[in-house]
Coordinates of C-alpha atoms in Angstrom, one line a residue:
M30 CA -135.3 -84.4 -20.7
A31 CA -134.0 -87.6 -19.0
T32 CA -136.5 -90.3 -18.0
G33 CA -137.3 -90.7 -14.3
F34 CA -138.3 -87.1 -13.8
V35 CA -141.8 -85.9 -12.9
C36 CA -143.5 -82.5 -12.7
V37 CA -144.1 -81.5 -9.0
A38 CA -145.6 -78.0 -9.4
T39 CA -146.6 -75.4 -12.0
F40 CA -146.4 -71.6 -11.7
R41 CA -147.8 -68.5 -13.4
N42 CA -144.4 -66.9 -13.9
L43 CA -140.7 -67.7 -13.8
T44 CA -140.0 -65.8 -10.5
E45 CA -142.3 -68.1 -8.6
A46 CA -140.7 -71.1 -10.2
H47 CA -137.2 -70.0 -9.2
L48 CA -138.3 -69.3 -5.6
A49 CA -139.8 -72.9 -5.4
K50 CA -136.6 -74.3 -7.0
G51 CA -134.6 -72.5 -4.3
V52 CA -136.8 -74.2 -1.6
L53 CA -136.1 -77.6 -3.0
E54 CA -132.4 -77.1 -3.5
A55 CA -132.2 -75.9 0.1
A56 CA -133.7 -79.2 1.1
G57 CA -131.1 -81.1 -1.0
I58 CA -133.4 -81.9 -3.9
D59 CA -132.2 -81.3 -7.4
A60 CA -134.8 -79.6 -9.6
E61 CA -135.2 -78.1 -13.1
I62 CA -137.5 -75.6 -14.6
R63 CA -139.4 -76.2 -17.8
H64 CA -141.3 -73.8 -20.1
G65 CA -139.5 -70.8 -18.6
D66 CA -140.1 -69.0 -21.9
V67 CA -143.8 -68.7 -21.3
S68 CA -143.2 -66.6 -18.2
G69 CA -144.9 -63.2 -18.4
L70 CA -147.7 -64.4 -20.7
E71 CA -150.1 -64.2 -17.7
P72 CA -152.7 -62.7 -17.5
H73 CA -152.8 -62.4 -21.3
L74 CA -153.2 -66.2 -21.8
P75 CA -155.3 -67.4 -18.9
G76 CA -155.4 -71.2 -18.7
G77 CA -152.5 -71.3 -21.1
P78 CA -149.1 -73.0 -20.6
R79 CA -147.5 -72.7 -17.1
V80 CA -143.9 -72.7 -15.9
E81 CA -143.2 -76.2 -14.6
L82 CA -140.8 -77.5 -11.9
W83 CA -139.5 -81.0 -12.3
C84 CA -137.4 -83.3 -10.1
A85 CA -136.4 -87.0 -10.0
S86 CA -139.4 -89.3 -9.5
G87 CA -137.9 -90.8 -6.4
E88 CA -137.8 -87.3 -4.7
S89 CA -141.2 -86.2 -5.9
L90 CA -143.1 -87.0 -2.7
R91 CA -140.5 -85.2 -0.5
A92 CA -140.4 -82.3 -3.0
R93 CA -144.2 -81.8 -2.9
A94 CA -144.0 -82.0 0.9
E95 CA -141.3 -79.3 1.0
L96 CA -143.3 -77.0 -1.3
A97 CA -146.5 -77.6 0.7
R98 CA -144.6 -76.8 3.9
G99 CA -143.3 -73.6 2.3
E100 CA -146.8 -72.4 1.9
Q101 CA -147.4 -72.5 5.7
P102 CA -145.9 -69.9 8.2
A103 CA -142.6 -71.4 9.5
P104 CA -139.7 -70.2 11.6
P105 CA -136.4 -69.5 9.7
R106 CA -134.5 -72.6 8.6
L107 CA -130.8 -72.9 9.0
R108 CA -130.7 -74.6 5.6
A109 CA -132.1 -71.6 3.8
S110 CA -130.5 -70.9 0.4
W111 CA -128.3 -67.8 0.8
T112 CA -128.4 -67.5 -3.0
V113 CA -132.2 -67.0 -2.9
V114 CA -131.9 -64.6 0.0
A115 CA -129.3 -62.5 -1.8
I116 CA -131.4 -62.4 -5.0
L117 CA -134.5 -61.4 -3.1
A118 CA -132.6 -58.7 -1.2
L119 CA -131.2 -57.3 -4.4
T120 CA -134.5 -57.4 -6.2
V121 CA -136.3 -55.7 -3.3
T122 CA -133.6 -53.0 -3.1
S123 CA -133.7 -52.4 -6.9
I124 CA -137.5 -52.2 -6.9
L125 CA -137.6 -49.8 -3.9
G126 CA -134.9 -47.7 -5.6
W127 CA -136.9 -47.5 -8.8
V128 CA -140.1 -46.7 -6.9
R129 CA -138.3 -43.9 -5.1
V130 CA -136.8 -42.4 -8.2
W131 CA -140.1 -42.4 -10.1
S132 CA -141.9 -41.0 -7.0
L133 CA -139.5 -38.0 -6.7
E134 CA -141.1 -34.8 -7.7
R135 CA -139.7 -32.7 -10.4
P136 CA -139.0 -29.0 -9.6
Q137 CA -141.7 -26.8 -10.7
A138 CA -141.8 -26.0 -14.5
S139 CA -138.9 -28.5 -15.0
K140 CA -138.8 -31.2 -17.7
G141 CA -135.6 -32.9 -16.4
S142 CA -135.0 -36.3 -15.0
W143 CA -133.4 -38.1 -12.0
N144 CA -130.6 -40.5 -12.3
L145 CA -131.2 -44.2 -11.4
S146 CA -130.0 -43.8 -7.8
G147 CA -132.1 -40.7 -7.2
T148 CA -129.1 -38.6 -6.1
A149 CA -128.9 -36.2 -9.1
Y150 CA -131.5 -34.3 -11.1
A151 CA -130.6 -32.9 -14.5
D152 CA -132.6 -30.3 -16.4
E153 CA -132.2 -26.9 -18.1
D154 CA -132.5 -23.3 -16.9
H155 CA -133.0 -20.8 -19.7
G156 CA -130.9 -22.9 -22.1
R157 CA -128.2 -23.7 -19.6
E158 CA -127.5 -27.2 -18.2
R159 CA -128.3 -27.6 -14.6
L160 CA -127.3 -30.5 -12.3
S161 CA -128.8 -30.6 -8.8
I162 CA -127.2 -33.1 -6.4
D163 CA -128.8 -34.7 -3.4
H164 CA -126.2 -37.2 -2.2
D165 CA -128.0 -38.5 0.9
R166 CA -131.4 -38.5 -0.9
N167 CA -133.2 -36.5 1.8
G168 CA -135.0 -34.2 -0.6
V169 CA -132.5 -31.2 -0.1
F170 CA -130.0 -30.4 -2.8
E171 CA -126.5 -30.0 -1.3
R172 CA -125.0 -28.8 -4.6
V173 CA -126.4 -27.2 -7.8
E174 CA -124.3 -26.6 -10.9
L175 CA -125.4 -24.4 -13.8
R176 CA -123.3 -24.6 -16.9
G177 CA -123.6 -22.6 -20.1
R178 CA -122.9 -19.3 -21.8
G179 CA -119.2 -19.7 -21.0
R180 CA -119.7 -19.9 -17.3
L181 CA -120.0 -22.5 -14.5
T182 CA -122.1 -21.4 -11.6
T183 CA -122.2 -23.5 -8.4
W184 CA -124.3 -23.2 -5.2
L185 CA -123.3 -25.2 -2.1
D186 CA -125.6 -25.9 0.8
A187 CA -123.4 -27.8 3.2
D188 CA -125.8 -27.8 6.2
Q189 CA -128.8 -28.5 4.0
D190 CA -130.9 -25.7 5.4
G191 CA -132.1 -24.6 2.0
F192 CA -129.7 -21.6 1.9
A193 CA -126.6 -21.9 -0.2
E194 CA -123.7 -20.8 2.0
V195 CA -121.3 -20.6 -0.9
F196 CA -122.0 -19.2 -4.4
Q197 CA -119.3 -19.4 -7.1
S198 CA -119.4 -18.3 -10.7
V199 CA -116.4 -19.0 -12.9
E200 CA -115.7 -18.3 -16.6
E201 CA -115.1 -21.7 -18.2
A202 CA -112.2 -20.4 -20.2
G203 CA -110.3 -19.6 -16.9
G204 CA -111.4 -16.0 -16.7
T205 CA -113.0 -14.0 -13.9
S206 CA -114.3 -15.9 -10.9
D207 CA -116.7 -14.6 -8.3
I208 CA -117.2 -16.3 -4.9
S209 CA -119.8 -15.2 -2.3
S210 CA -120.0 -17.0 1.1
D211 CA -121.8 -16.9 4.4
T212 CA -118.9 -17.2 6.9
D213 CA -120.9 -16.7 10.1
G214 CA -123.9 -18.9 9.2
D215 CA -126.6 -16.3 9.7
G216 CA -128.2 -16.9 6.3
E217 CA -126.7 -13.8 4.6
Y218 CA -123.7 -13.6 2.4
D219 CA -120.9 -11.6 4.1
F220 CA -117.8 -12.2 2.1
D221 CA -117.1 -11.9 -1.6
V222 CA -114.0 -12.5 -3.7
V223 CA -113.7 -11.4 -7.3
T224 CA -110.6 -12.7 -9.1
V225 CA -109.3 -11.6 -12.5
P226 CA -106.4 -13.6 -13.9
G227 CA -103.3 -11.5 -14.3
R228 CA -104.9 -8.5 -12.6
G229 CA -105.3 -9.6 -9.0
R230 CA -108.5 -9.8 -6.9
V231 CA -110.8 -7.9 -4.6
E232 CA -112.0 -9.3 -1.2
T233 CA -115.0 -7.6 0.3
T234 CA -116.5 -8.2 3.8
W235 CA -120.2 -7.3 4.2
V236 CA -122.3 -6.6 7.3
P237 CA -125.8 -8.2 7.2
P238 CA -128.7 -7.7 7.1
Y239 CA -128.4 -4.4 5.1
L240 CA -125.1 -5.5 3.6
P241 CA -123.0 -2.3 3.9
V242 CA -119.4 -2.9 3.1
A243 CA -117.2 -3.2 6.2
H244 CA -113.9 -4.0 4.6
S245 CA -112.6 -4.1 1.1
R246 CA -109.1 -5.4 0.1
V247 CA -107.5 -5.1 -3.3
L248 CA -104.7 -7.5 -4.0
A249 CA -102.1 -7.7 -6.8
P250 CA -101.7 -10.8 -9.0
D251 CA -98.9 -12.0 -6.7
G252 CA -101.2 -11.7 -3.6
G253 CA -99.6 -8.5 -2.3
L254 CA -101.9 -5.9 -0.7
V255 CA -102.6 -2.9 -2.9
A256 CA -105.4 -1.1 -1.0
H257 CA -107.5 -1.7 2.1
F258 CA -110.7 0.3 2.8
T259 CA -112.6 0.3 6.1
D260 CA -116.1 1.4 7.1
A261 CA -116.0 1.1 10.9
D262 CA -119.5 2.6 11.5
H263 CA -121.2 0.7 8.6
D264 CA -122.8 3.8 7.1
G265 CA -121.7 2.9 3.6
R266 CA -118.7 5.4 3.6
F267 CA -115.1 4.4 4.0
E268 CA -113.5 6.3 6.9
R269 CA -110.1 5.0 6.2
G270 CA -108.1 3.9 3.1
V271 CA -104.6 2.5 3.0
F272 CA -102.8 2.4 -0.3
H273 CA -99.6 0.4 -0.9
V274 CA -97.5 1.9 -3.6
S275 CA -94.3 0.7 -5.1
D276 CA -90.9 1.2 -3.4
G277 CA -92.4 0.6 0.1
L278 CA -94.5 3.8 0.0
V279 CA -97.8 3.6 2.0
I280 CA -100.5 6.3 1.9
T281 CA -103.2 6.4 4.5
S282 CA -106.2 8.6 4.0
E283 CA -108.9 9.3 6.6
D284 CA -112.4 10.7 6.5
R285 CA -113.1 11.4 10.1
D286 CA -116.4 13.3 9.7
G287 CA -117.9 10.9 7.3
D288 CA -118.7 13.4 4.5
G289 CA -117.1 11.2 1.8
F290 CA -113.9 13.4 1.6
F291 CA -110.6 12.4 3.1
E292 CA -109.4 15.3 5.4
R293 CA -106.2 13.7 6.5
R294 CA -103.4 12.0 4.7
E295 CA -100.3 10.3 5.9
V296 CA -97.4 9.1 3.8
M297 CA -94.8 6.6 5.0
R298 CA -91.9 4.8 3.4
D299 CA -90.5 1.5 4.8
G300 CA -92.2 2.2 8.1
G301 CA -90.9 5.8 8.5
L302 CA -93.1 8.9 8.3
V303 CA -92.4 11.0 5.2
F304 CA -95.0 13.7 5.7
W305 CA -98.7 14.3 6.6
D306 CA -101.3 16.9 5.8
R307 CA -104.8 17.6 6.8
L308 CA -107.7 19.9 5.9
R309 CA -108.9 22.0 8.8
A310 CA -112.6 23.0 9.2
D311 CA -111.7 26.5 8.2
G312 CA -110.3 25.3 4.8
V313 CA -106.6 25.7 5.8
I314 CA -104.3 22.8 4.8
E315 CA -101.7 21.9 7.4
R316 CA -98.6 19.9 6.7
G317 CA -96.0 18.3 8.8
P318 CA -93.7 17.3 10.2

């Protein structure tokens, strides 16, 4: 160490020494820290070596005055060191972040862990990997992903009400996918789509709260309509079925009395009526035109 320097203060740890050094530098006084390697020994070595703060002997009186002034309440100084302020802000933010992460509760019977930002919780569910995501860190998971056994299952809770408005399950090899959603926001799934690669898909509309099927559509792989079933009175029985056959042929069947048997059938081709038939109450089948 160069001559002409004196020790103006000692500290229990390196953090306090750096804060004091920042005070002196803000006042235009060059300072150096000695014995920084003993930081952290307290309280294991009481009375042992301390971290020292040194400055030029000619500045020692002013340095001690600045440090003494820093121990008294004082209004903010325009000459405050922005470096010290930034370090303190980052340190406090980091500490608060760690405290929050470690204070977050684990879901019941879970042995998982939170990430460092406290926005995602990883654990296992019956041998499958589960990732629960809480982007805004408000304690409600907006997204949960469950991966394993060849499938990826996802729940989405966009409005964070604790109910997943969208449920999706997909075979990881690109196979069958199943999506259920709550389109009217009443807390009940009311729409379901099952897709089979190369074989088309089935779209089903439900009616809460008892979930009888209202509509069911069967689509071909190219998206063309194959069949459409309708349950207008929501009694669990389709009163009407429309079947789209090749060559523009459309067959419509109706079950008007709700007994589960179609009594009337209508066949059309390219928009024109081909024929119709119906079963009368007396068992006689009528045909036309």
